[in-house]
Structure formats: C-alpha cells, structure tokens
Coordinates of C-alpha atoms in Angstrom, one line a residue:
M372 CA -96.9 -201.4 51.9
S373 CA -93.6 -202.8 50.8
S374 CA -90.4 -200.8 51.0
V375 CA -88.7 -202.0 47.9
P376 CA -88.9 -200.3 44.5
A377 CA -91.4 -201.7 42.1
A378 CA -90.1 -204.3 39.7
P379 CA -91.6 -205.6 36.5
A380 CA -93.8 -208.6 37.1
T381 CA -93.4 -211.8 35.3
D382 CA -96.0 -212.2 32.7
G383 CA -98.7 -214.3 34.2
A384 CA -101.3 -213.4 31.6
L385 CA -104.3 -215.6 31.2
T386 CA -104.5 -217.9 28.3
H387 CA -107.4 -217.9 25.9
K388 CA -108.6 -221.2 27.3
Q389 CA -108.5 -219.9 30.9
I390 CA -110.4 -216.7 29.9
L391 CA -113.0 -218.8 28.1
T392 CA -113.5 -220.9 31.2
I393 CA -114.3 -217.8 33.2
L394 CA -116.5 -216.4 30.4
T395 CA -118.6 -219.6 30.4
G396 CA -120.1 -218.7 33.7
L397 CA -120.5 -215.0 32.8
M398 CA -122.2 -215.9 29.5
L399 CA -124.6 -218.3 31.2
G400 CA -125.7 -215.5 33.4
M401 CA -126.2 -213.1 30.4
F402 CA -128.0 -215.9 28.5
L403 CA -130.6 -216.1 31.3
A404 CA -131.2 -212.4 31.4
A405 CA -131.5 -212.0 27.6
L406 CA -133.6 -215.1 27.3
D407 CA -136.1 -214.0 29.9
Q408 CA -136.8 -210.7 28.2
M409 CA -138.4 -212.6 25.3
I410 CA -139.4 -216.0 26.5
V411 CA -142.6 -215.1 28.3
A412 CA -144.1 -213.1 25.3
T413 CA -145.1 -216.1 23.3
A414 CA -146.5 -218.0 26.2
I415 CA -148.4 -215.3 28.1
R416 CA -151.7 -216.1 26.5
T417 CA -151.4 -219.8 27.6
I418 CA -150.3 -218.7 31.1
G419 CA -153.1 -216.2 31.4
D420 CA -155.7 -218.8 30.4
D421 CA -154.4 -221.3 32.8
L422 CA -154.3 -218.8 35.7
H423 CA -157.6 -217.3 34.8
G424 CA -156.2 -213.8 34.5
L425 CA -155.4 -212.9 30.9
S426 CA -156.6 -209.3 31.5
A427 CA -153.6 -208.8 33.9
Q428 CA -151.0 -210.2 31.5
A429 CA -149.4 -206.8 30.8
W430 CA -148.3 -206.5 34.4
V431 CA -146.3 -209.7 34.2
T432 CA -144.1 -208.0 31.5
T433 CA -144.1 -204.6 33.1
A434 CA -143.1 -205.7 36.5
F435 CA -140.0 -207.5 35.2
L436 CA -139.1 -204.6 33.0
I437 CA -139.4 -202.0 35.8
T438 CA -137.3 -203.8 38.4
S439 CA -134.6 -204.9 35.9
T440 CA -134.2 -201.4 34.5
I441 CA -133.9 -199.7 37.8
A442 CA -131.7 -202.3 39.3
T443 CA -129.1 -202.0 36.5
P444 CA -127.4 -198.8 37.6
L445 CA -127.5 -199.9 41.2
Y446 CA -125.5 -203.0 40.5
G447 CA -123.0 -201.0 38.5
K448 CA -122.3 -198.6 41.3
L449 CA -122.4 -201.2 44.1
S450 CA -120.0 -203.4 42.2
D451 CA -117.5 -200.5 41.9
I452 CA -117.6 -200.2 45.7
Y453 CA -117.9 -203.8 46.9
G454 CA -116.5 -205.8 43.9
R455 CA -118.0 -207.5 40.9
K456 CA -118.0 -211.2 42.0
P457 CA -120.2 -210.9 45.1
L458 CA -122.8 -208.7 43.3
F459 CA -122.8 -211.0 40.2
M460 CA -123.4 -214.0 42.4
I461 CA -126.2 -212.2 44.3
A462 CA -127.8 -211.3 41.0
I463 CA -127.8 -214.9 39.9
T464 CA -129.1 -216.1 43.2
I465 CA -132.0 -213.6 43.2
F466 CA -132.8 -214.6 39.6
I467 CA -132.8 -218.3 40.3
T468 CA -135.0 -217.8 43.4
G469 CA -137.4 -215.6 41.4
S470 CA -137.6 -218.1 38.6
A471 CA -138.5 -220.9 40.9
L472 CA -141.2 -218.8 42.6
C473 CA -142.6 -217.8 39.1
G474 CA -143.0 -221.5 38.3
L475 CA -145.0 -221.9 41.5
S476 CA -147.4 -219.0 40.8
Q477 CA -151.1 -219.7 41.3
S478 CA -152.4 -216.3 39.9
M479 CA -151.4 -213.7 37.4
Y480 CA -150.8 -211.1 40.2
M481 CA -148.7 -213.6 42.1
L482 CA -146.7 -214.2 38.9
A483 CA -146.3 -210.4 38.3
A484 CA -144.9 -210.0 41.9
F485 CA -142.4 -212.9 41.4
R486 CA -141.4 -211.5 38.0
A487 CA -140.7 -208.2 39.7
F488 CA -138.4 -210.1 42.1
Q489 CA -136.8 -212.0 39.3
G490 CA -136.1 -208.7 37.5
I491 CA -134.1 -207.4 40.4
G492 CA -131.6 -210.2 39.7
A493 CA -131.8 -209.9 35.9
G494 CA -130.8 -206.2 36.2
G495 CA -127.2 -207.2 37.2
L496 CA -126.5 -210.1 35.0
F497 CA -125.9 -208.4 31.7
S498 CA -124.0 -205.3 32.9
L499 CA -121.9 -207.1 35.5
A500 CA -120.8 -209.8 33.1
L501 CA -119.4 -207.1 30.8
A502 CA -117.8 -205.2 33.7
I503 CA -116.0 -208.3 34.9
L504 CA -114.7 -208.8 31.4
G505 CA -113.4 -205.2 31.6
D506 CA -111.6 -206.0 34.8
L507 CA -109.9 -209.1 33.4
I508 CA -108.9 -208.1 29.9
A509 CA -107.3 -205.0 28.4
P510 CA -109.7 -203.0 26.1
R511 CA -107.8 -203.8 22.8
E512 CA -107.9 -207.5 23.5
R513 CA -111.3 -207.3 25.1
A514 CA -113.0 -206.5 21.8
R515 CA -112.8 -210.0 20.5
Y516 CA -114.2 -211.6 23.6
Q517 CA -117.1 -209.2 23.7
G518 CA -118.2 -210.6 20.4
Y519 CA -119.1 -213.9 22.2
F520 CA -121.3 -211.9 24.6
M521 CA -123.1 -210.2 21.8
A522 CA -123.6 -213.5 20.1
V523 CA -125.1 -215.0 23.3
F524 CA -127.4 -211.9 23.7
A525 CA -128.6 -212.1 20.1
T526 CA -129.1 -215.9 20.1
S527 CA -131.0 -215.9 23.4
S528 CA -133.2 -213.0 22.3
V529 CA -134.4 -215.1 19.3
L530 CA -134.5 -218.4 21.2
G531 CA -136.8 -216.9 23.8
P532 CA -139.9 -217.0 21.6
V533 CA -139.0 -220.4 20.2
I534 CA -138.5 -222.0 23.7
G535 CA -141.5 -220.1 25.1
G536 CA -143.7 -221.4 22.3
F537 CA -142.5 -224.9 22.8
F538 CA -143.1 -225.1 26.5
A539 CA -146.4 -223.3 26.2
G540 CA -147.5 -225.9 23.7
Q541 CA -146.9 -228.8 26.0
Q542 CA -149.8 -230.0 28.2
S543 CA -147.3 -231.2 30.8
I544 CA -143.7 -232.3 31.1
L545 CA -142.8 -234.7 33.9
G546 CA -146.2 -234.1 35.4
I547 CA -145.7 -230.3 35.5
T548 CA -147.7 -227.9 33.4
G549 CA -145.7 -227.1 30.3
W550 CA -145.5 -223.3 30.7
R551 CA -144.1 -223.5 34.2
W552 CA -140.9 -225.0 32.6
I553 CA -140.3 -221.6 31.1
F554 CA -139.2 -220.5 34.6
Y555 CA -137.9 -223.8 36.0
I556 CA -135.4 -224.2 33.1
N557 CA -133.6 -221.2 34.5
V558 CA -132.8 -222.9 37.8
P559 CA -130.3 -225.6 36.6
I560 CA -128.7 -223.1 34.1
G561 CA -128.4 -220.5 36.9
L562 CA -126.9 -223.0 39.3
I563 CA -124.2 -224.0 36.8
A564 CA -123.4 -220.4 36.2
L565 CA -123.2 -219.9 40.0
V566 CA -120.8 -222.8 40.4
V567 CA -118.6 -221.8 37.5
V568 CA -118.3 -218.2 38.6
N569 CA -117.6 -219.2 42.2
R570 CA -114.8 -221.6 41.3
T571 CA -113.1 -219.7 38.5
L572 CA -113.5 -216.0 39.2
H573 CA -111.1 -214.8 41.9
V574 CA -110.4 -211.1 41.4
H575 CA -108.6 -208.7 43.7
H576 CA -110.8 -205.8 44.8
E577 CA -109.8 -202.8 47.0
R578 CA -112.9 -201.9 49.0
R579 CA -113.6 -198.2 48.7
D580 CA -115.5 -196.4 51.4
H581 CA -118.3 -194.4 49.7
R582 CA -121.7 -193.3 50.6
I583 CA -124.4 -195.3 48.8
D584 CA -126.7 -193.0 46.8
W585 CA -130.0 -194.1 48.3
F586 CA -131.7 -190.8 47.6
G587 CA -130.6 -191.0 44.0
A588 CA -132.0 -194.5 43.7
A589 CA -135.3 -193.4 45.2
A590 CA -135.5 -190.4 42.8
L591 CA -134.7 -192.7 39.9
I592 CA -137.5 -195.1 40.9
V593 CA -140.0 -192.2 41.2
G594 CA -138.9 -190.9 37.8
L595 CA -138.8 -194.2 35.8
V596 CA -141.6 -196.3 37.2
P597 CA -144.5 -194.0 36.0
L598 CA -142.8 -193.5 32.6
L599 CA -142.2 -197.2 32.1
I600 CA -145.8 -198.0 33.2
I601 CA -147.3 -195.5 30.7
A602 CA -145.0 -196.8 28.0
E603 CA -146.4 -200.3 28.5
Q604 CA -150.0 -199.3 29.3
G605 CA -150.4 -196.2 27.2
R606 CA -152.2 -197.9 24.3
L607 CA -154.8 -199.3 26.7
W608 CA -155.2 -196.2 28.9
G609 CA -154.9 -193.6 26.2
W610 CA -151.8 -191.4 25.7
A611 CA -153.8 -188.2 26.6
S612 CA -155.8 -189.7 29.4
P613 CA -155.7 -188.2 33.0
V614 CA -153.8 -191.2 34.3
A615 CA -151.2 -190.8 31.5
F616 CA -150.7 -187.1 32.3
A617 CA -150.3 -188.0 36.0
C618 CA -147.5 -190.5 35.0
Y619 CA -145.8 -187.9 32.8
L620 CA -145.8 -185.3 35.6
L621 CA -144.7 -187.7 38.3
G622 CA -142.0 -189.1 36.0
A623 CA -140.7 -185.6 35.1
A624 CA -140.6 -184.6 38.7
G625 CA -138.7 -187.8 39.7
L626 CA -136.1 -187.4 36.9
A627 CA -135.6 -183.7 37.8
S628 CA -135.0 -184.8 41.4
F629 CA -132.6 -187.5 40.3
V630 CA -130.5 -185.0 38.4
Y631 CA -130.5 -182.6 41.4
V632 CA -129.5 -185.4 43.8
E633 CA -126.7 -186.7 41.5
S634 CA -125.3 -183.1 41.2
R635 CA -125.1 -183.0 45.0
M636 CA -123.6 -186.4 45.5
G637 CA -120.6 -185.9 43.3
D638 CA -118.4 -189.0 43.0
D639 CA -120.8 -191.0 45.2
A640 CA -123.7 -190.5 42.8
L641 CA -125.4 -193.5 41.2
I642 CA -124.4 -192.1 37.8
P643 CA -121.8 -189.4 38.4
L644 CA -122.6 -186.3 36.3
R645 CA -118.9 -185.6 35.9
L646 CA -118.7 -188.6 33.5
F647 CA -121.0 -186.6 31.1
R648 CA -119.0 -183.4 31.6
R649 CA -115.5 -184.8 31.3
S650 CA -116.0 -187.5 28.7
Q651 CA -117.5 -186.7 25.3
T652 CA -117.3 -190.4 24.4
F653 CA -119.4 -191.3 27.5
S654 CA -122.1 -188.7 26.7
V655 CA -122.3 -189.7 23.0
G656 CA -122.2 -193.4 23.8
S657 CA -125.1 -193.0 26.3
G658 CA -127.2 -191.2 23.6
Q659 CA -126.3 -193.9 21.0
S660 CA -127.3 -196.7 23.5
F661 CA -130.7 -195.0 24.0
I662 CA -131.4 -194.5 20.3
I663 CA -130.2 -197.9 19.3
G664 CA -132.4 -199.4 22.1
V665 CA -135.4 -197.7 20.5
G666 CA -134.6 -199.1 17.1
M667 CA -133.5 -202.5 18.2
F668 CA -136.4 -203.4 20.5
G669 CA -138.8 -201.7 18.2
G670 CA -137.6 -203.8 15.4
L671 CA -137.6 -207.0 17.4
A672 CA -141.2 -206.3 18.5
S673 CA -142.4 -205.4 15.0
I674 CA -140.8 -208.0 12.7
P675 CA -142.3 -211.1 14.5
L676 CA -145.8 -209.5 14.1
Y677 CA -145.2 -209.2 10.4
L678 CA -144.1 -212.8 10.2
Q679 CA -147.0 -214.1 12.3
I680 CA -149.9 -211.9 11.0
V681 CA -149.0 -211.3 7.4
K682 CA -147.0 -214.4 6.7
G683 CA -149.0 -216.8 8.9
A684 CA -146.1 -218.1 10.9
S685 CA -146.6 -219.5 14.4
P686 CA -144.7 -217.9 17.3
T687 CA -142.1 -220.7 17.2
E688 CA -141.7 -220.4 13.4
A689 CA -141.4 -216.6 13.7
G690 CA -138.6 -217.0 16.2
L691 CA -136.8 -219.3 13.8
L692 CA -137.4 -217.0 10.8
I693 CA -135.5 -214.2 12.7
L694 CA -132.4 -216.3 12.8
P695 CA -130.9 -214.3 9.8
M696 CA -130.9 -211.2 12.0
V697 CA -129.1 -213.2 14.7
A698 CA -126.5 -214.4 12.1
G699 CA -126.0 -210.7 11.1
I700 CA -125.4 -209.7 14.7
M701 CA -123.1 -212.6 15.5
A702 CA -121.0 -212.2 12.3
A703 CA -120.6 -208.4 12.7
S704 CA -119.8 -208.6 16.4
I705 CA -117.1 -211.2 15.9
F706 CA -115.7 -209.5 12.8
S707 CA -115.5 -206.0 14.5
G708 CA -114.1 -207.5 17.7
Q709 CA -111.3 -209.3 15.9
L710 CA -110.4 -206.3 13.8
T711 CA -110.4 -204.0 16.8
S712 CA -108.2 -206.4 18.7
R713 CA -105.7 -206.4 15.8
T714 CA -105.7 -202.7 14.9
G715 CA -106.8 -200.9 18.1
R716 CA -109.3 -198.9 16.0
Y717 CA -113.0 -198.9 16.7
R718 CA -114.7 -195.6 15.8
I719 CA -115.5 -196.7 12.2
F720 CA -117.7 -199.6 13.4
P721 CA -120.5 -197.6 15.0
I722 CA -120.5 -195.3 11.9
I723 CA -120.9 -198.2 9.5
G724 CA -123.2 -200.0 11.9
S725 CA -125.6 -197.0 12.3
A726 CA -125.7 -196.5 8.5
L727 CA -126.6 -200.2 8.1
L728 CA -129.3 -199.8 10.7
V729 CA -130.9 -197.0 8.7
I730 CA -130.5 -198.9 5.4
G731 CA -131.9 -202.0 7.0
M732 CA -135.0 -200.2 8.3
L733 CA -135.5 -198.5 4.9
L734 CA -135.3 -201.9 3.2
L735 CA -137.8 -203.4 5.6
S736 CA -140.1 -200.5 4.9
T737 CA -140.5 -201.8 1.3
I738 CA -141.8 -205.3 2.3
S739 CA -145.4 -206.2 1.4
A740 CA -147.7 -209.1 2.0
H741 CA -146.2 -210.8 -1.1
T742 CA -142.5 -210.2 -0.4
P743 CA -140.7 -213.5 -0.5
L744 CA -139.2 -214.6 2.8
W745 CA -135.7 -214.8 1.4
R746 CA -135.8 -211.1 0.6
T747 CA -137.0 -210.3 4.1
A748 CA -134.3 -212.5 5.5
L749 CA -131.6 -210.5 3.6
Y750 CA -133.0 -207.2 5.0
M751 CA -132.9 -208.7 8.5
V752 CA -129.2 -209.6 8.0
V753 CA -128.4 -206.0 7.1
F754 CA -130.3 -204.8 10.2
G755 CA -128.6 -207.4 12.4
A756 CA -125.1 -206.5 11.1
G757 CA -125.8 -202.9 12.1
L758 CA -126.7 -204.0 15.6
G759 CA -123.6 -206.2 15.8
L760 CA -121.2 -203.4 14.8
N761 CA -122.7 -201.0 17.3
M762 CA -123.5 -202.9 20.5
Q763 CA -120.2 -204.2 21.7
T764 CA -118.2 -201.3 20.3
I765 CA -120.2 -198.7 22.3
V766 CA -119.7 -200.8 25.5
L767 CA -115.9 -200.9 24.8
A768 CA -115.7 -197.2 24.0
M769 CA -117.6 -196.2 27.2
Q770 CA -115.5 -198.5 29.4
N771 CA -112.3 -197.2 27.9
A772 CA -113.3 -193.5 28.2
V773 CA -113.9 -193.5 32.0
P774 CA -111.5 -194.0 35.0
V775 CA -111.2 -197.6 36.0
R776 CA -113.0 -196.9 39.3
D777 CA -116.1 -196.1 37.3
M778 CA -116.0 -199.3 35.1
G779 CA -119.2 -200.7 36.7
V780 CA -121.1 -197.4 36.3
A781 CA -120.0 -197.1 32.6
T782 CA -121.0 -200.6 31.7
S783 CA -124.3 -200.5 33.5
S784 CA -125.1 -197.2 31.9
V785 CA -124.9 -198.8 28.4
T786 CA -127.5 -201.4 29.5
F787 CA -129.6 -198.9 31.4
F788 CA -130.0 -196.4 28.5
R789 CA -130.5 -199.1 26.0
Q790 CA -133.2 -200.7 28.2
V791 CA -135.0 -197.4 28.7
G792 CA -134.8 -196.7 24.9
G793 CA -136.0 -200.2 24.2
T794 CA -139.1 -199.8 26.4
L795 CA -139.9 -196.5 24.7
G796 CA -139.2 -197.9 21.2
T797 CA -141.4 -200.9 21.7
A798 CA -144.3 -198.8 23.1
V799 CA -144.0 -196.1 20.3
F800 CA -143.6 -198.5 17.4
L801 CA -146.5 -200.8 18.5
S802 CA -148.7 -197.7 19.1
I803 CA -147.9 -196.4 15.6
L804 CA -148.5 -199.9 14.1
F805 CA -151.9 -200.4 15.7
S806 CA -153.0 -196.8 15.1
A807 CA -152.1 -196.9 11.4
A808 CA -153.3 -200.4 10.7
P809 CA -157.1 -199.7 10.7
T810 CA -156.6 -196.7 8.4
K811 CA -154.4 -198.6 6.0
I812 CA -156.7 -201.6 5.9
A813 CA -159.7 -199.4 5.2
E814 CA -157.8 -197.8 2.3
R815 CA -157.0 -201.2 0.9
F816 CA -160.7 -202.2 1.1
R817 CA -161.7 -198.9 -0.7
G818 CA -159.1 -199.5 -3.3
A819 CA -160.4 -203.0 -4.0
G820 CA -164.0 -201.6 -4.1
I821 CA -165.0 -203.9 -1.2
R822 CA -167.0 -203.1 1.9
P823 CA -165.3 -204.9 4.9
P824 CA -167.6 -207.4 6.5
S825 CA -168.7 -206.4 10.0
G826 CA -166.3 -207.7 12.6
A827 CA -163.7 -208.9 10.1
V828 CA -161.0 -206.5 11.2
D829 CA -160.3 -207.0 14.9
L830 CA -156.6 -206.3 15.7
N831 CA -157.1 -207.6 19.2
D832 CA -157.7 -211.1 17.9
T833 CA -156.0 -211.9 14.5
S834 CA -156.4 -215.7 14.9
N835 CA -159.3 -215.8 12.4
I836 CA -157.7 -214.0 9.5
N837 CA -156.6 -217.1 7.8
T838 CA -160.2 -218.5 7.8
L839 CA -161.5 -215.4 5.9
P840 CA -162.3 -215.6 2.2
P841 CA -159.3 -214.5 0.0
A842 CA -161.1 -211.4 -1.2
V843 CA -161.4 -210.2 2.4
K844 CA -158.1 -211.5 3.7
E845 CA -156.0 -209.8 1.0
P846 CA -156.9 -206.2 1.9
I847 CA -156.4 -206.9 5.6
L848 CA -152.9 -208.4 5.2
A849 CA -151.9 -205.7 2.6
G850 CA -153.2 -203.0 4.9
F851 CA -151.4 -204.4 7.9
S852 CA -148.2 -204.6 5.9
D853 CA -148.6 -201.0 4.8
A854 CA -148.9 -200.0 8.5
M855 CA -145.7 -202.0 9.2
N856 CA -144.0 -199.9 6.5
V857 CA -144.9 -196.7 8.3
V858 CA -143.3 -198.2 11.5
F859 CA -140.1 -199.0 9.8
L860 CA -139.9 -195.6 8.1
V861 CA -140.3 -193.9 11.5
G862 CA -137.6 -196.3 12.8
A863 CA -135.2 -195.3 10.0
C864 CA -135.7 -191.6 10.9
V865 CA -135.0 -192.3 14.6
L866 CA -131.8 -194.2 13.8
V867 CA -130.5 -191.4 11.7
V868 CA -129.9 -189.7 15.0
A869 CA -127.7 -192.7 16.0
F870 CA -125.7 -192.2 12.8
V871 CA -125.2 -188.5 13.6
L872 CA -124.1 -189.3 17.1
S873 CA -121.6 -192.0 15.8
L874 CA -120.0 -189.2 13.7
M875 CA -119.5 -187.2 16.9
M876 CA -117.8 -189.9 18.8
K877 CA -114.1 -189.4 19.4
E878 CA -111.7 -192.4 19.3
V879 CA -109.9 -192.5 22.6
P880 CA -106.8 -194.8 22.3
L881 CA -107.5 -198.1 23.9
R882 CA -105.8 -198.7 27.2
Q883 CA -103.1 -201.4 27.2
M884 CA -104.0 -202.7 30.7
S885 CA -107.0 -204.6 32.1
G886 CA -109.1 -202.8 34.6
I887 CA -107.4 -204.5 37.6
D888 CA -103.9 -203.8 36.3
Q889 CA -104.8 -200.2 35.6
A890 CA -106.2 -199.8 39.1
R891 CA -102.9 -201.2 40.5
A892 CA -100.9 -198.9 38.3
D893 CA -102.9 -195.9 39.5
A894 CA -102.4 -197.0 43.1
A895 CA -98.7 -197.3 42.5
A896 CA -98.5 -193.9 40.9
A897 CA -100.4 -192.3 43.7
A898 CA -98.2 -194.0 46.3
A899 CA -95.1 -192.8 44.5
A900 CA -96.4 -189.2 44.2
A901 CA -97.3 -189.2 47.9
A902 CA -93.8 -190.5 48.9
A903 CA -92.1 -188.0 46.7
A904 CA -94.1 -185.2 48.2
N905 CA -92.9 -186.4 51.7
G906 CA -89.4 -186.9 50.6
Q907 CA -89.5 -190.6 51.1
P908 CA -88.5 -193.6 48.9
A909 CA -91.1 -194.6 46.4
T910 CA -93.2 -197.6 47.6
V911 CA -95.8 -199.7 45.8
P912 CA -98.9 -201.3 47.3
D913 CA -98.7 -205.1 47.5
G914 CA -99.8 -206.7 44.3
A915 CA -99.6 -203.5 42.2
A916 CA -97.3 -205.0 39.6
V917 CA -98.5 -205.0 36.0
G918 CA -98.0 -207.7 33.4
S919 CA -95.6 -206.7 30.7
N920 CA -98.0 -207.3 27.8
G921 CA -100.8 -205.2 29.2
R922 CA -103.0 -208.3 29.9
H923 CA -104.2 -209.2 33.3
A924 CA -101.1 -210.2 35.3
A925 CA -102.8 -212.9 37.3
G926 CA -101.8 -216.3 38.4
V927 CA -103.9 -219.4 37.7
S928 CA -105.1 -221.3 40.7
S929 CA -105.3 -225.0 40.9
D930 CA -109.0 -225.1 40.1
G931 CA -108.4 -223.3 36.8
G932 CA -109.5 -219.9 38.1
V933 CA -107.7 -216.7 38.5
S934 CA -105.7 -215.8 41.6
H935 CA -104.0 -212.5 42.5
P936 CA -101.3 -211.4 44.9
A937 CA -102.6 -210.2 48.2
R938 CA -106.1 -211.2 47.4
P939 CA -108.3 -210.7 50.4
A940 CA -110.5 -213.6 51.6
G941 CA -113.7 -213.8 49.8
G942 CA -112.6 -211.4 47.0

C-alpha cells in the first residue's frame, strides 16, 4: 500500500490496433471451439465407415457436447479466482492435445473418448475469450468489438460443414487419411492462438482465496450428463423407454442437488444464486440465452437437412447455401455493436432481434419443395439478423449487470445456458421432424392417389431419393418439406418466449470502466473506507489508478502486449 493520495492516472488507453492484436489470439481460440461443434457432423459417416463403427457415431458427438457444456461454468468460476490468461491457455492446450489424439484414433470408441477430452478444452474457449474482452474494455466500447467475435462464431459454424465435407471427401492428404485432417488442422491454429495470447495478453489479477465448488460441479455433472445423453439418444431409445425415465429421474435429482449445494456455498458457488436474486438482467438474460439456444441450434440443424434432402444439395453445398444467414448475423452484430458504442443504449436490440427470430421462423415455415433458393436465402438473412442482434447484446448486458468479480461467471453462464438450450432444441426439433415426416409423406401420397412403393420411404437413408421416379419422389420431398414447416412453426412459438423476455429486460447503464479498472476502483474505495473508519489517511492499492476516459489504463509493452503497474509474475 502506498501512503500518498490517489492521483489521476495518465491516459494509457489501448489503441484500436493494440486491442485487435490481442483479440486475434482470442478469436482464434473461439474459432476453434465454434468450428468443432459443426465440423464432424458432415464427416461422421466417412469416419464411421473407416473405423468400422458407424453404429457408435452418436457417442462421438455426445461425448464432446457433454464435457464442453459441463466445463463451461467451471472455467468461468476458476478464471474469476485464478485469472483469465492461465485458464484460457490451459483450455487451448487441452483442446490442441485432444485434437491431435482424435486424429490418431483407431476406433470409434477411442475417438469418442478423445472427443470428450477435447471438449474439456473447448468449454473454456468461447466464454473466456469474451470474459477477457470484458476485462480489457469498458462495456460501452466493448460492444463494437464483440461484433467481431459474433462474426467469427457465425462464420466458423457454417464453415464447419464445408471444411468437414472437403476433408472427408479426400482419400488422403500428404499420406494421411482425409478425415483425420479435420482434427489435425486444429493443431497449428491452436498453437498460433497460444503464442499470440502468451505474448500479447498481460493482465493484472488479484488472486482471491475462495473455496472451489467441487460438490456443485459433481452435482452439475450428475444432473446434466443423463439429460444431455437422453437429448441426443432419445430418438433411438424412445422418449418413454425405461432408460429414458432413468435419465429423467437421475438428471432431476442431480439438478435439485446442484441448486441445494449452490445455496449453501454462497459466493463460492459455481453459479452464485445471488446473481439471480439481485440482478433481474442476469435472470432474464439467462432465460433468453437458453431459449435462443433452442431456436438457434434447432434452426442450424434443420435448415441444412431441408437443403440436402429437399433441394438435393451436398453437405458442402448446404454449408455454402447457409452463408446468407451468416451475413445476417455478421451485419446485425457489427451494426448493433457500433450503435451501442456510440449511444450507450442496447435494450432495443434484443427486442427487435427476438421479433426478427420469430418472423424468420414463420417465413421459413412457408417454404416448400418448390420454393426458389433466393427466397429461402432472404428468410435466412432475417433469421440471422435476429441472432446477431441478440447474441452479443445479451452477453454485454449480463456482464454489465454483475459485479466485476463475477465477470467470468456471468460470461460463462451465457454460453452454458445457450449450449444446454441448443442441445435440447436440436433433439426436440429433429424428433418433431422425423416423427412428422412419415405422416406428412403418407398424406402427400394419398393426395396424389398413389400407393408408395415398398421401401421407398426410408428416412434413415435418404441417399436414393433422387434415383426414384418423379411421381414417387415428388410426394416424398413435398411431405418432408411439410414436416419441416411444422418444425419451424414450433420454433416460432418457442422464440415468442424470447421476445417476451426481451421486453422484461431492464437497461442498466453501461459502466464507463473496463473490468480491470473497475476492480481497481472498487479496491481503492474499499481501502479508503477502511482507512476512514480507522481515522487514517486514505490510501490506494498499488496500480489502482483508472484511465480518465474509462478505457483500460494500461501500458503497452515492447512486444505489443499490455502491461500493468504492479503486475505479479506470470499474471
């Protein structure tokens, strides 16, 4: 502690170029996480055939999903205690290692195990990148940079099927089986991200001694694993089967235990319940994240199926045909971020965005087997714009609504609830689709006065549809499109809830300080209050000065990174 009164600091704010240098490493990490959610889907059939285990393909996806979802809140809490940089680098290292191991897999079960390990790393990449951004930049200015992150997320989500289809279609590249490059490509990208983050990101962190909520983490695992498994496997096992009910009961017991443990842990909880009690914005934002996850991932799972089955596009072509949705996400994210940065207002964007999501789903529910692709593309733009206006704004609102010490928890909560919602949405939407399709196809055959040929309608293998006679193919495609309309109508109804929640969100004025500066200001205020109570002169912790313009009052090190006064070694 210094014994001199606090003085205004010289403005050492980061320039736009310096911030972008740091963000390069963060966005590379986020790119890897988002890419890997989608890249395996289009290649899984090729992988299963090569490893002689296609029947086990669902576990490759489920294993990654379970570990990445559960790891997300753990990273958020641990980063609040130990600092963002070490946890982010650990996440990248685990992800790189898991990717390399996946490429070496000799069986589907080995691949599933390595995908589970890879998912542990992926769980920290997305949420920690946004939390680090919150540390470095004040909320009002942060909005325009978050647009870049949303653009990376959207682009990588669509590039995943394209890249996966490309590698899966290659017999070998440099003497290595094509599909293995799906995982090997992560290694050089991850190493670049690791180097950039290590060289440029140097942030001050005050270690806080807290208990780690291991019991809460265990209860969360018991609660989520059975529910995520049944969400992925329910269509195969049967939603009312004995094993399904066992998963429901075990999951409910685990979640009840989790809530109980969190209530006893207080501030040390994995997701402190006080955040829900004290911040209406946090509660509403969590609900919105969940509902939008349902709609977003449900839409991303359904639209490619329409393009491939009804329109006859290959997986790679379907990925490219979704680019209009990406354009909508990117344009809306950047536009809302710039406007929020200039005006400081953000509440209107989730309201408009949720309305656009509902409208987009309703428009998509009108498409048929003969709808021109340009019209479908316009509907996807509307849906994408709705996502773009929601995703980054909800992150910003939740970060701004909680104390700085909970920045990691707030950011990881957005990702966590969206991921859980996405898992549920994908399972429910696809179940509705494949349950409704046989009925709708049968109705189309009856309407055409045609008896369907035996074995012509097999939704487990749609590869032969294009070889059928036109009189038979037409009812199948029209019926499948009708079933898709039901899915989109259900999605529109679900997203109405997100619109209602957006109306309930209160606009908390955006803080004028970055997370680090706010923490220093809070420390200075606490020190001054303690000194006043003891009748001593006010003192300020070393390095507690705040930049005059509310941006991160940091110096720039010789390597182009960020340095801070009194930064402990390794911080």
